mmCIF file of C-alpha atoms in Angstrom:
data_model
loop_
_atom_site.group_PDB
_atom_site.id
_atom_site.type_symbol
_atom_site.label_atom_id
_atom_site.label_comp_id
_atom_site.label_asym_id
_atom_site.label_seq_id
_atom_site.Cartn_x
_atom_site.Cartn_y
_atom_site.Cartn_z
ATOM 1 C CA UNK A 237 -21.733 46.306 42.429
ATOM 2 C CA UNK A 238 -22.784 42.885 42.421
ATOM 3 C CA UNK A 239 -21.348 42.259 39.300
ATOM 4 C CA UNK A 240 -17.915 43.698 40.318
ATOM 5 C CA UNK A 241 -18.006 41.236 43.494
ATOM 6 C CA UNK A 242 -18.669 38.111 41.888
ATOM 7 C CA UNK A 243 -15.913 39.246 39.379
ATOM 8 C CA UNK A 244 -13.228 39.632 42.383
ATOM 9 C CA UNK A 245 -14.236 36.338 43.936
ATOM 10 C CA UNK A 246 -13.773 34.526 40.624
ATOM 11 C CA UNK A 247 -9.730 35.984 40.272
ATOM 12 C CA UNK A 248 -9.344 35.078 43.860
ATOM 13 C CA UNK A 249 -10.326 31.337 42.837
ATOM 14 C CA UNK A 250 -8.397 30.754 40.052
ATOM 15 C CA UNK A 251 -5.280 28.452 40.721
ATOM 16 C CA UNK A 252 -1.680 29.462 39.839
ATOM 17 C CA UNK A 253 -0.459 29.349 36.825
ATOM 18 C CA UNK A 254 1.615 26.459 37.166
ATOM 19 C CA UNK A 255 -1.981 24.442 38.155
ATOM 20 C CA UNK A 256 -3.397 25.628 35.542
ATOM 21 C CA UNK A 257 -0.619 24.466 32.980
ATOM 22 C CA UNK A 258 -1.229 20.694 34.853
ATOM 23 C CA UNK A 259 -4.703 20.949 33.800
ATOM 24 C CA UNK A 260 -4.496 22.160 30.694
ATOM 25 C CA UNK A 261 -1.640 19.033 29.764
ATOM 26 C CA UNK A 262 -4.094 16.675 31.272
ATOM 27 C CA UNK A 263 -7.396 18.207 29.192
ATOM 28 C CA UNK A 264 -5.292 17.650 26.121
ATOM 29 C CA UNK A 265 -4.637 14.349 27.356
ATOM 30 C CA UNK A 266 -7.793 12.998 27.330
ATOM 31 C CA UNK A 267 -8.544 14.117 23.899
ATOM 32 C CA UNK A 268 -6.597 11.999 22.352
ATOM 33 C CA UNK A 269 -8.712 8.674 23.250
ATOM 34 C CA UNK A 270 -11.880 10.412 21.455
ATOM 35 C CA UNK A 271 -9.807 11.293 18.052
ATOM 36 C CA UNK A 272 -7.971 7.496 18.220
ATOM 37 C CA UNK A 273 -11.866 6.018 18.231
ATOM 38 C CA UNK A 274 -14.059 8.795 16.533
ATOM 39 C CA UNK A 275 -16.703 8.479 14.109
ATOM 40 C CA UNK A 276 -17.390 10.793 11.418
ATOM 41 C CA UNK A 277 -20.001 13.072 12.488
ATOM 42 C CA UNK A 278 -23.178 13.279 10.705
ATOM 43 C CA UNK A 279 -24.176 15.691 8.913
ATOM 44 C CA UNK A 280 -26.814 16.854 5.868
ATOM 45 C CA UNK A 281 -24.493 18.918 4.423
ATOM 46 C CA UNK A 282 -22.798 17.964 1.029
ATOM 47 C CA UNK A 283 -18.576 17.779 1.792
ATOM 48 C CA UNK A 284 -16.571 20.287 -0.130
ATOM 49 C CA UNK A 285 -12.952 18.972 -0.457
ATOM 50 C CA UNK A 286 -11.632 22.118 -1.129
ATOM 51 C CA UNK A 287 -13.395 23.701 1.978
ATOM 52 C CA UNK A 288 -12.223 20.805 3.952
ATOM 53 C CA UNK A 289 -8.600 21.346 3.623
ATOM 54 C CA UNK A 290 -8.808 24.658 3.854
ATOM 55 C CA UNK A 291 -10.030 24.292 7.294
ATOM 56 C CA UNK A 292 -7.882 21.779 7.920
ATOM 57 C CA UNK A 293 -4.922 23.796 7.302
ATOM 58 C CA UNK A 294 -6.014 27.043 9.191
ATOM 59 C CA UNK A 295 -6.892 25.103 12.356
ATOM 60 C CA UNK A 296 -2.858 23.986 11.738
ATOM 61 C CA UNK A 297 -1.792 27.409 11.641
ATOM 62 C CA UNK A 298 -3.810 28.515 14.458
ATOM 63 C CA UNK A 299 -2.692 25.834 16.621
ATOM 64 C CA UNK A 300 1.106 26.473 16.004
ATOM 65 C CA UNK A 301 0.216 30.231 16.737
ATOM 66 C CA UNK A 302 -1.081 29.326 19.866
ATOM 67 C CA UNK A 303 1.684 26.938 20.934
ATOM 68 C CA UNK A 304 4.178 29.957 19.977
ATOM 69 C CA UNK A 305 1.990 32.679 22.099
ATOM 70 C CA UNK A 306 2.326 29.791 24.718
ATOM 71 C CA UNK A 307 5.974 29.045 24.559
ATOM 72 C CA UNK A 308 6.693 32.908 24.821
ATOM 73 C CA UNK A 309 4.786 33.633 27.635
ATOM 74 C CA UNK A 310 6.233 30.676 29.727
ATOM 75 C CA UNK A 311 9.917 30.923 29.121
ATOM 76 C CA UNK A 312 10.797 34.083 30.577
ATOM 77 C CA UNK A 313 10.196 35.729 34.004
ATOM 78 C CA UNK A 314 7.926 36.738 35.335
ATOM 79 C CA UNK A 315 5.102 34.286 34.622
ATOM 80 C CA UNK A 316 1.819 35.573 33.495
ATOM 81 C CA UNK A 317 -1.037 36.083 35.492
ATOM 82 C CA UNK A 318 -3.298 33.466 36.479
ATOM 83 C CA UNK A 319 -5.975 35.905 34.676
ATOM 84 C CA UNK A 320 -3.649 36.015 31.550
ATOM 85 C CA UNK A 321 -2.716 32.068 32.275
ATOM 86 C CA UNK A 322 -6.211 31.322 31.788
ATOM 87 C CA UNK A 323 -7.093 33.468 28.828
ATOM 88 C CA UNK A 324 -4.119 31.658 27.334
ATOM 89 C CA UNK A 325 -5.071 27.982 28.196
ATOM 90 C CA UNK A 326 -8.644 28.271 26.722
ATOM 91 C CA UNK A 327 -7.027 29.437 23.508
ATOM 92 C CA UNK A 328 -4.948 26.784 23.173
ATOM 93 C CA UNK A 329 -7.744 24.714 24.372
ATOM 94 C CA UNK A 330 -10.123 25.895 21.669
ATOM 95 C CA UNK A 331 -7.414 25.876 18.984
ATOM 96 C CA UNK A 332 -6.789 21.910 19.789
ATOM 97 C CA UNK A 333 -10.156 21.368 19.793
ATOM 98 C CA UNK A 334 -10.957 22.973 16.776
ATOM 99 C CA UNK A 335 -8.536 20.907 14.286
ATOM 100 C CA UNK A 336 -10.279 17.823 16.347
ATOM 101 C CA UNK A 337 -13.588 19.003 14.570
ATOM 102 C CA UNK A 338 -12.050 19.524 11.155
ATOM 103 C CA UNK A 339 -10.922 15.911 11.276
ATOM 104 C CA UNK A 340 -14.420 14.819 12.616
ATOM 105 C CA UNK A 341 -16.062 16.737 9.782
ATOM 106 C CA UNK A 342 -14.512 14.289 7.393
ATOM 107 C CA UNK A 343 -16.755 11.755 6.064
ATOM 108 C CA UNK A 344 -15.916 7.790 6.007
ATOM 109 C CA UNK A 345 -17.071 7.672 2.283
ATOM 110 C CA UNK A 346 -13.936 10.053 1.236
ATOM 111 C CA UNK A 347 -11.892 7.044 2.180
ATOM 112 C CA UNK A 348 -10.702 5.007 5.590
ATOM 113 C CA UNK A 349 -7.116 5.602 4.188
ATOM 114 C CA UNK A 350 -7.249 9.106 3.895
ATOM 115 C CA UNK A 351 -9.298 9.444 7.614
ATOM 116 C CA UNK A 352 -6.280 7.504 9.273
ATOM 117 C CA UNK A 353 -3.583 9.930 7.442
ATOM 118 C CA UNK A 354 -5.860 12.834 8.787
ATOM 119 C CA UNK A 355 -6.609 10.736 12.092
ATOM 120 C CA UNK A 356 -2.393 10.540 12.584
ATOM 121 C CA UNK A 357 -1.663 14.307 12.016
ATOM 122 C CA UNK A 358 -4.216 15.232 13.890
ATOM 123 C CA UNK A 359 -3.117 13.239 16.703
ATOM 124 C CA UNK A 360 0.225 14.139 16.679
ATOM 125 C CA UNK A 361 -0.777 17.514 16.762
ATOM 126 C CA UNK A 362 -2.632 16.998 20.117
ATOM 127 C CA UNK A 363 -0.021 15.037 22.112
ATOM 128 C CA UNK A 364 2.585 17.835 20.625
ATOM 129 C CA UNK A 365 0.256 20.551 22.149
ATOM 130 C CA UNK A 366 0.228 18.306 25.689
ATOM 131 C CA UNK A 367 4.184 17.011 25.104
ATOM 132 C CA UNK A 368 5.093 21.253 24.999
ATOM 133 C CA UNK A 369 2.627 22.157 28.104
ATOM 134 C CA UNK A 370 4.727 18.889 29.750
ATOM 135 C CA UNK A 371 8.005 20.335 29.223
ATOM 136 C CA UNK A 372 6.743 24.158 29.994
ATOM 137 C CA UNK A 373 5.908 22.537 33.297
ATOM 138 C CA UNK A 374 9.113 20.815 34.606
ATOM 139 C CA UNK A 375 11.421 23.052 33.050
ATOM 140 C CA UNK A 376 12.507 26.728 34.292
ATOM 141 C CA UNK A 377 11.933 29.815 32.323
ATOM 142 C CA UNK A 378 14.600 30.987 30.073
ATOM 143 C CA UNK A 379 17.201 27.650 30.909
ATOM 144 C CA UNK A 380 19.340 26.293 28.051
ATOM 145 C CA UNK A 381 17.072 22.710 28.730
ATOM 146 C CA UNK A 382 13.611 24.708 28.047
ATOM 147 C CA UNK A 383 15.039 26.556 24.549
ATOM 148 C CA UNK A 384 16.361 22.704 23.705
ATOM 149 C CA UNK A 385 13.157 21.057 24.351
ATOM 150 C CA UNK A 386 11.121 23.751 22.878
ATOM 151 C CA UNK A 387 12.551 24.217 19.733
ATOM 152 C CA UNK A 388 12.964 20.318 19.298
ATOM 153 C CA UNK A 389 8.940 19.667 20.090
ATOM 154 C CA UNK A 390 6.451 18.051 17.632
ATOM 155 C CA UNK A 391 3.925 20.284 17.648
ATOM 156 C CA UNK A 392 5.370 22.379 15.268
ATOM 157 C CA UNK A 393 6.259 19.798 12.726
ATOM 158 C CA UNK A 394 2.914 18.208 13.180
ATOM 159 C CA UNK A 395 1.576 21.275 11.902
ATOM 160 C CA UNK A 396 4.011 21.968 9.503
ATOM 161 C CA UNK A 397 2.819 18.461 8.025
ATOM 162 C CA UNK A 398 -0.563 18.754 7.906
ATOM 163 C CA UNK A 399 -0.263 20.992 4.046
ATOM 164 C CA UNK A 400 0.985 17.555 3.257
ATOM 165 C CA UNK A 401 -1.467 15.101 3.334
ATOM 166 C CA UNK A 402 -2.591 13.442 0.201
ATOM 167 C CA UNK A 403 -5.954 14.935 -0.387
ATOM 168 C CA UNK A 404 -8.143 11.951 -1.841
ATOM 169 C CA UNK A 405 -7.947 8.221 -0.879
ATOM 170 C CA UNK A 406 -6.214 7.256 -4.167
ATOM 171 C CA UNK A 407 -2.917 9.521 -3.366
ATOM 172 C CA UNK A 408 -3.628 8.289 0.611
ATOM 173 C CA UNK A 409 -3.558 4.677 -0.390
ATOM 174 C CA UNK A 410 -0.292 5.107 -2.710
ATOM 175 C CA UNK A 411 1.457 7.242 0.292
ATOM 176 C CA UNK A 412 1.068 3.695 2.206
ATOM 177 C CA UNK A 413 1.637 1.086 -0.621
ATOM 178 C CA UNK A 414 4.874 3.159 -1.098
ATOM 179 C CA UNK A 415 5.726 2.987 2.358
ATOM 180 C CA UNK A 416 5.224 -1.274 2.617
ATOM 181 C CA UNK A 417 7.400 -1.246 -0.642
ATOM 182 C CA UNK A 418 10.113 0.641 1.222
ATOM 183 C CA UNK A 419 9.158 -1.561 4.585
ATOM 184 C CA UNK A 420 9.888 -4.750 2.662
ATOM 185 C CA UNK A 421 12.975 -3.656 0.556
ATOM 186 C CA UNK A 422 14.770 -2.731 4.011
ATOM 187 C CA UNK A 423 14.035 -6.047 5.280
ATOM 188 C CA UNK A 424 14.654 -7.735 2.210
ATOM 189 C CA UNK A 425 18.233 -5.875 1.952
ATOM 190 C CA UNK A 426 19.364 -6.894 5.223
ATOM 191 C CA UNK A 427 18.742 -10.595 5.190
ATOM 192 C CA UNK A 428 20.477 -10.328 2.232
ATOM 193 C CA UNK A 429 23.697 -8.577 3.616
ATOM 194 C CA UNK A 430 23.382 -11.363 6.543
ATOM 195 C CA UNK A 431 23.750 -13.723 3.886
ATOM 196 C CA UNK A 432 26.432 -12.608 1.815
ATOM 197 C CA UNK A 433 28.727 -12.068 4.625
ATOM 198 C CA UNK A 434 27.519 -15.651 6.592
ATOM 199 C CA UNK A 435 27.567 -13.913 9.708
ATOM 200 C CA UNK A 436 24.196 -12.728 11.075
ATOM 201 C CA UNK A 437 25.516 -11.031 14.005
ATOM 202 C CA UNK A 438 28.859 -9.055 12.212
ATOM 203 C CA UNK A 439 30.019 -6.324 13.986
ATOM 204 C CA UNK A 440 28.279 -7.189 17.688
ATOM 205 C CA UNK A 441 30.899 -9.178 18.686
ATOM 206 C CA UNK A 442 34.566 -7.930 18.601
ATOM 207 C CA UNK A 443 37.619 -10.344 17.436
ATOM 208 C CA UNK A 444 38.616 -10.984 20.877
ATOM 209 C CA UNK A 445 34.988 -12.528 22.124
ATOM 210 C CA UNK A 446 34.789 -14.510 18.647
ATOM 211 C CA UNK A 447 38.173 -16.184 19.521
ATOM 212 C CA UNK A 448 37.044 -16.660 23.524
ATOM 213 C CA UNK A 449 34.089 -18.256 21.994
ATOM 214 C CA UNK A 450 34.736 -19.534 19.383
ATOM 215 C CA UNK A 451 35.408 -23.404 20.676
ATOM 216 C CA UNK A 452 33.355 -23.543 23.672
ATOM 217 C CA UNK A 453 30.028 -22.696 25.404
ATOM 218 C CA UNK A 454 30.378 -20.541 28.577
ATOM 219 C CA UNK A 455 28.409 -19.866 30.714
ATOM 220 C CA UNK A 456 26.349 -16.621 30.324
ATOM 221 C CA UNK A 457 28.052 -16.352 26.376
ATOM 222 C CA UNK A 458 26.251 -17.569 23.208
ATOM 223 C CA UNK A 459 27.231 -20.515 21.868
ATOM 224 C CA UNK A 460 28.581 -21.321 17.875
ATOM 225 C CA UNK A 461 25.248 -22.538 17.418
ATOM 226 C CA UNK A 462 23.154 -19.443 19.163
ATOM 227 C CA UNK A 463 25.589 -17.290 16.473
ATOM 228 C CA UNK A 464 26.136 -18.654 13.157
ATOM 229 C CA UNK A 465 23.996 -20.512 10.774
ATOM 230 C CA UNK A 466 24.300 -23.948 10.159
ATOM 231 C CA UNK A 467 24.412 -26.304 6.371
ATOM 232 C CA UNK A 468 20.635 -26.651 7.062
ATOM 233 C CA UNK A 469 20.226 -23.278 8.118
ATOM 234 C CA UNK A 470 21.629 -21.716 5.082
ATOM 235 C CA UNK A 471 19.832 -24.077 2.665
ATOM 236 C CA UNK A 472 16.445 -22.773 4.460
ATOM 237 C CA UNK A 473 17.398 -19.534 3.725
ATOM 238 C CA UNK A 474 17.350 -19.404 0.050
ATOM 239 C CA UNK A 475 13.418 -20.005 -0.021
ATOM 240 C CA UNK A 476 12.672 -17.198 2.332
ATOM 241 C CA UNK A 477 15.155 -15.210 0.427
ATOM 242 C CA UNK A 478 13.094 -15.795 -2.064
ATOM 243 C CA UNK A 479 9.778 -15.743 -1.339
ATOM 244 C CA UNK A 480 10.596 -12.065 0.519
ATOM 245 C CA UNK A 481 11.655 -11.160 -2.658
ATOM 246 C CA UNK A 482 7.983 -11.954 -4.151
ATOM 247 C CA UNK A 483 6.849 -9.963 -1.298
ATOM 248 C CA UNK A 484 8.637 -6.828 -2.472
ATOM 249 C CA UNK A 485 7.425 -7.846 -6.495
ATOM 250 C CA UNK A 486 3.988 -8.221 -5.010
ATOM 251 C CA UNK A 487 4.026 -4.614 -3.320
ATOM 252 C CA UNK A 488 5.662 -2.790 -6.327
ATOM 253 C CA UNK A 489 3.319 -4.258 -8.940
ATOM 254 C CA UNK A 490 -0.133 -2.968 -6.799
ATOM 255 C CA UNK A 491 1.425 0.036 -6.075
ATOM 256 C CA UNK A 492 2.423 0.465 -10.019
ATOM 257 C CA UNK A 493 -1.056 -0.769 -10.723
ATOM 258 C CA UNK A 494 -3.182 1.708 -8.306
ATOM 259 C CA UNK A 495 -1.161 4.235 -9.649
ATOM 260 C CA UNK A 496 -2.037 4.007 -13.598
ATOM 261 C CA UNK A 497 -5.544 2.057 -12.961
ATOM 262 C CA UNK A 498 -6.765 2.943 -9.722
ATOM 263 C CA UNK A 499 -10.050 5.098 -9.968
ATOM 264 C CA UNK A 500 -10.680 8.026 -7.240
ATOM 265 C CA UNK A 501 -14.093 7.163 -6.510
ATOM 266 C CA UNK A 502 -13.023 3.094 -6.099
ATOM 267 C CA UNK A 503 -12.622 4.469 -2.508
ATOM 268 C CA UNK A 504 -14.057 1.205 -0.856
ATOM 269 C CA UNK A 505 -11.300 -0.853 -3.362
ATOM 270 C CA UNK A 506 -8.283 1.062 -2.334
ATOM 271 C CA UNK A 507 -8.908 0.847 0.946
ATOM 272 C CA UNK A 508 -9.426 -3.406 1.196
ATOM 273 C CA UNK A 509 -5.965 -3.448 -1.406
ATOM 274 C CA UNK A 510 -4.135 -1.014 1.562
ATOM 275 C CA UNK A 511 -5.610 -2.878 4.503
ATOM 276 C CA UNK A 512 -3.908 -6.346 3.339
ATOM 277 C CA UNK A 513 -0.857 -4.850 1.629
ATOM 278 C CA UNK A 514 -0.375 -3.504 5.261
ATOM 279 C CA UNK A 515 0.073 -6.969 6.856
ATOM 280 C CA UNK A 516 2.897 -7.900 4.261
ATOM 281 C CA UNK A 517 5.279 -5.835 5.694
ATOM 282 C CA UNK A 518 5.041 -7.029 9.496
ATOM 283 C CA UNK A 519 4.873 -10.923 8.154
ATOM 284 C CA UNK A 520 8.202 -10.367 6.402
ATOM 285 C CA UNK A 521 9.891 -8.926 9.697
ATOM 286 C CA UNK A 522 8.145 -12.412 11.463
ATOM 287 C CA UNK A 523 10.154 -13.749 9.002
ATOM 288 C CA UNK A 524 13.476 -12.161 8.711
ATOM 289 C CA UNK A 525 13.674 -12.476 12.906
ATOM 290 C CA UNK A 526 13.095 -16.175 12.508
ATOM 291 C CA UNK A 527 15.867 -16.667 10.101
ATOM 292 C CA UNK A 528 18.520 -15.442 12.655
ATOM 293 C CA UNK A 529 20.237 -18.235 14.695
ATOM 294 C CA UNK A 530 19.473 -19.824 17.009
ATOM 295 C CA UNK A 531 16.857 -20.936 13.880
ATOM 296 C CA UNK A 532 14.027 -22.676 15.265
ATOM 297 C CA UNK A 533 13.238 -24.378 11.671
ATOM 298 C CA UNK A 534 9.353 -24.951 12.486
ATOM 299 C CA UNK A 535 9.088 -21.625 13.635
ATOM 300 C CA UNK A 536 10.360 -20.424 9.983
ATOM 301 C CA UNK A 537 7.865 -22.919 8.321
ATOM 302 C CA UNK A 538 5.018 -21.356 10.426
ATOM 303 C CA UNK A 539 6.056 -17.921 9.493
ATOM 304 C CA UNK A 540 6.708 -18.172 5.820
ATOM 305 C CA UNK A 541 3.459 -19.859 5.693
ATOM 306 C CA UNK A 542 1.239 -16.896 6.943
ATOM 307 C CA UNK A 543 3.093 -14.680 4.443
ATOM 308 C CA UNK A 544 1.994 -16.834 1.740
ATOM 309 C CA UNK A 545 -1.201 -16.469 3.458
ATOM 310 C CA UNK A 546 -1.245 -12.553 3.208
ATOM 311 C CA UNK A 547 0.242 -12.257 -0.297
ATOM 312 C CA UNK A 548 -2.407 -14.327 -1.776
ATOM 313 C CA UNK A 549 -5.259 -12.717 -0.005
ATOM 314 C CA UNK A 550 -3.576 -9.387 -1.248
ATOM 315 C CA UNK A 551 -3.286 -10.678 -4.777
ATOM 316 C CA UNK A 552 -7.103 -12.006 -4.858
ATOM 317 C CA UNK A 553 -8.279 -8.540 -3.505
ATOM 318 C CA UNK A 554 -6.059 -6.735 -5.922
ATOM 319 C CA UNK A 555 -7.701 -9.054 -8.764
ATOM 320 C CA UNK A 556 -11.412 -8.357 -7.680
ATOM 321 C CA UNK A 557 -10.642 -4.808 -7.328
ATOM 322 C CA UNK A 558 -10.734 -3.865 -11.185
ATOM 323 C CA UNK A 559 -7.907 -1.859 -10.715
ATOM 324 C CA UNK A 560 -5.786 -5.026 -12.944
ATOM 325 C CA UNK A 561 -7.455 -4.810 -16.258
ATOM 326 C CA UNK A 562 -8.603 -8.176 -17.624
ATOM 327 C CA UNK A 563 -5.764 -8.493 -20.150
ATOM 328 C CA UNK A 564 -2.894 -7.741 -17.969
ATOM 329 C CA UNK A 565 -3.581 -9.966 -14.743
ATOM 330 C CA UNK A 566 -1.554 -12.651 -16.245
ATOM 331 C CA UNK A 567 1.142 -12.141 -13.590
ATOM 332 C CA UNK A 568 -1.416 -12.900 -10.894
ATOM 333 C CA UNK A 569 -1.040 -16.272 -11.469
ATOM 334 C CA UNK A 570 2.853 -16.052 -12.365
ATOM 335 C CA UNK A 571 3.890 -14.920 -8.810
ATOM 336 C CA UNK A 572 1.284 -17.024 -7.040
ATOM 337 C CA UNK A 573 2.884 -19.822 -8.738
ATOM 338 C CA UNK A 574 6.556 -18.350 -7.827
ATOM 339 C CA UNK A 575 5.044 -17.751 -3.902
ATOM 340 C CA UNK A 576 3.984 -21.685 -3.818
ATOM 341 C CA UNK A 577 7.203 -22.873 -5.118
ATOM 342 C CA UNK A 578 9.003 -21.502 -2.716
ATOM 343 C CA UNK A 579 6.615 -22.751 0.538
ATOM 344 C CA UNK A 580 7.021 -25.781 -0.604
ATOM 345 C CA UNK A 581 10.630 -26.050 -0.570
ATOM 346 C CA UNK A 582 10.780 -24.285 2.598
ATOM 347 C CA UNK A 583 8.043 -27.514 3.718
ATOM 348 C CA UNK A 584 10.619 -29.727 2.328
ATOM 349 C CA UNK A 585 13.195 -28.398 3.815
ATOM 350 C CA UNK A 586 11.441 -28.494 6.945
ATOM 351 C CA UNK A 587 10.133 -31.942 7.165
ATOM 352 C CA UNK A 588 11.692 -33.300 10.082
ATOM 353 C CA UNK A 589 10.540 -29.948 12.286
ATOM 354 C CA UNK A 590 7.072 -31.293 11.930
#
């Protein structure tokens, strides 16, 4: 009898559904700070790969089950129970948490590259998860605006991905080298399409504000100078050109040579050659900005020097890595030689900035 009591008082405590939904999106909120700065846990046991991702993936599957039994539920009238609302929330709760101890179960020594791919999915699946409660919240059952933002919400791709990831820190590190390569080679192609057509801003301004403007400053309009490049300007621009263009040589040949050389247990190698090939890309978009007028020339200077910086750090590491056998690391030198020649001329070029 006592039993029963306690069991009525509990139902007659528990908040409405729509509460509950706010909690749940805010308990999967403040997961995601844990999984953004989590350690591997310890652990005795040896790590099976194979187990590993099969874990990984079934957590996926469960999750997206349980973010469908969710969605159903909550888009048509009348809205479940709070009883049956809180059965539901502590399965999504549990399925969330679960793939967030798959992740944790990976060990550092698999590879820092491969924990970040796993790190990102496994975030994305958690803020899908909170992102779907969030729009089961503010939008009414069975509206044209719920099915949109439904069918439209990451969770389900996040999941989807997850079969995806490379499984060892050799195909993790060349999913990322490829993606600087491709980084660099968009930045790369539109500095040169800037170029070719001498007109950096083509297409922003129509004919009739290029002839209003053309002349004269006005106020509140940019001027010739804050638009096109000038004889110095486009001089300066070959050397970047250039030395961009080593950037994207420099990517492709450790990408090529982590590919046919790289070693999956030189997990500790791959990961120092991905860490610096990962500041190339952002140093050549400091660099293709900076070449846009109005040029501030010392501020070109300052950023082509901390590319050279990066790519020689990157081609050092790449060198001590092994991964470059002895006979073939002539090129080292080659495009060191290529990425000097051009800071120089850019420094020459320059002279008067200083």
């Amino acid at each position: 009898m006592a039993s029963e009591t306690a069991s009525a008082a509990s139902v007659l405590t528990l908040a409405p559904p729509l509460e509950q939904l706010r909690h749940l999106a805010a308990e999967l909120r403040l997961l995601l700070p844990g999984v953004r700065v989590g350690e591997a846990r310890e652990t005795t046991e040896e790590f099976n790969r194979e187990v590993f991702w099969r874990r990984l993936n079934e957590a996926a599957v469960k999750v997206s089950w349980e973010a469908t039994a969710l969605t159903t539920v909550f888009s048509r009238l009348p809205l479940p129970s709070p009883q049956e609302t809180q059965r539901i929330s502590e399965q999504v709760c549990a399925a969330v948490k679960a793939i967030i101890a798959v992740y944790y179960s990976l060990p550092k020594e698999q590879g820092i590259t491969l924990r970040k791919l796993v790190r990102s999915a496994t975030l994305d699946i958690v803020d899908g998860m909170a992102q779907l409660v969030e729009v089961l919240l503010i939008t009414p059952p069975q509206s044209p605006e719920n099915s949109n933002l439904i069918s439209y919400n990451n969770v389900w791709v996040a999941c989807q991905q997850v079969p995806q990831i490379p499984k060892d820190n050799k195909a993790a590190a060349l999913l990322m080298l490829t993606k600087s390569v491709d980084f660099v080679k968009d930045a790369h192609e539109e500095m040169e399409q800037a170029v070719e057509e001498c007109d950096p801003y083509c297409g922003l301004l129509n004919d009739s504000e290029e002839d209003n403007h053309s002349n004269e400053d006005v106020l509140g309009f940019p001027s010739n100078r804050d638009l096109y490049w000038s004889e110095e300007d486009q001089e300066l621009i070959i050397p970047c050109l250039a030395l961009v263009r080593s950037s994207k040589a420099c990517l492709k040949k450790i990408r090529i040579l982590v590919a046919e050389n790289g070693k999956k247990d030189q997990v500790a190698q791959l990961d120092d050659i991905v860490d610096i090939s990962d500041e190339i890309s952002p140093s050549v978009d400091d660099l293709a900005l900076s070449i846009y007028p109005p040029m501030c020339h010392l501020t070109v200077r300052i950023n082509s020097a901390k590319l050279v910086s990066v790519l020689r750090k990157a081609l050092e590491i790449t060198k001590a890595s092994h991964v470059t056998p002895q006979p073939e690391d002539s090129w080292i030198p080659l495009l060191i030689n290529a990425v000097d020649h051009c800071m120089n001329r850019i420094k020459e070029l320059t002279q008067s900035e200083i």
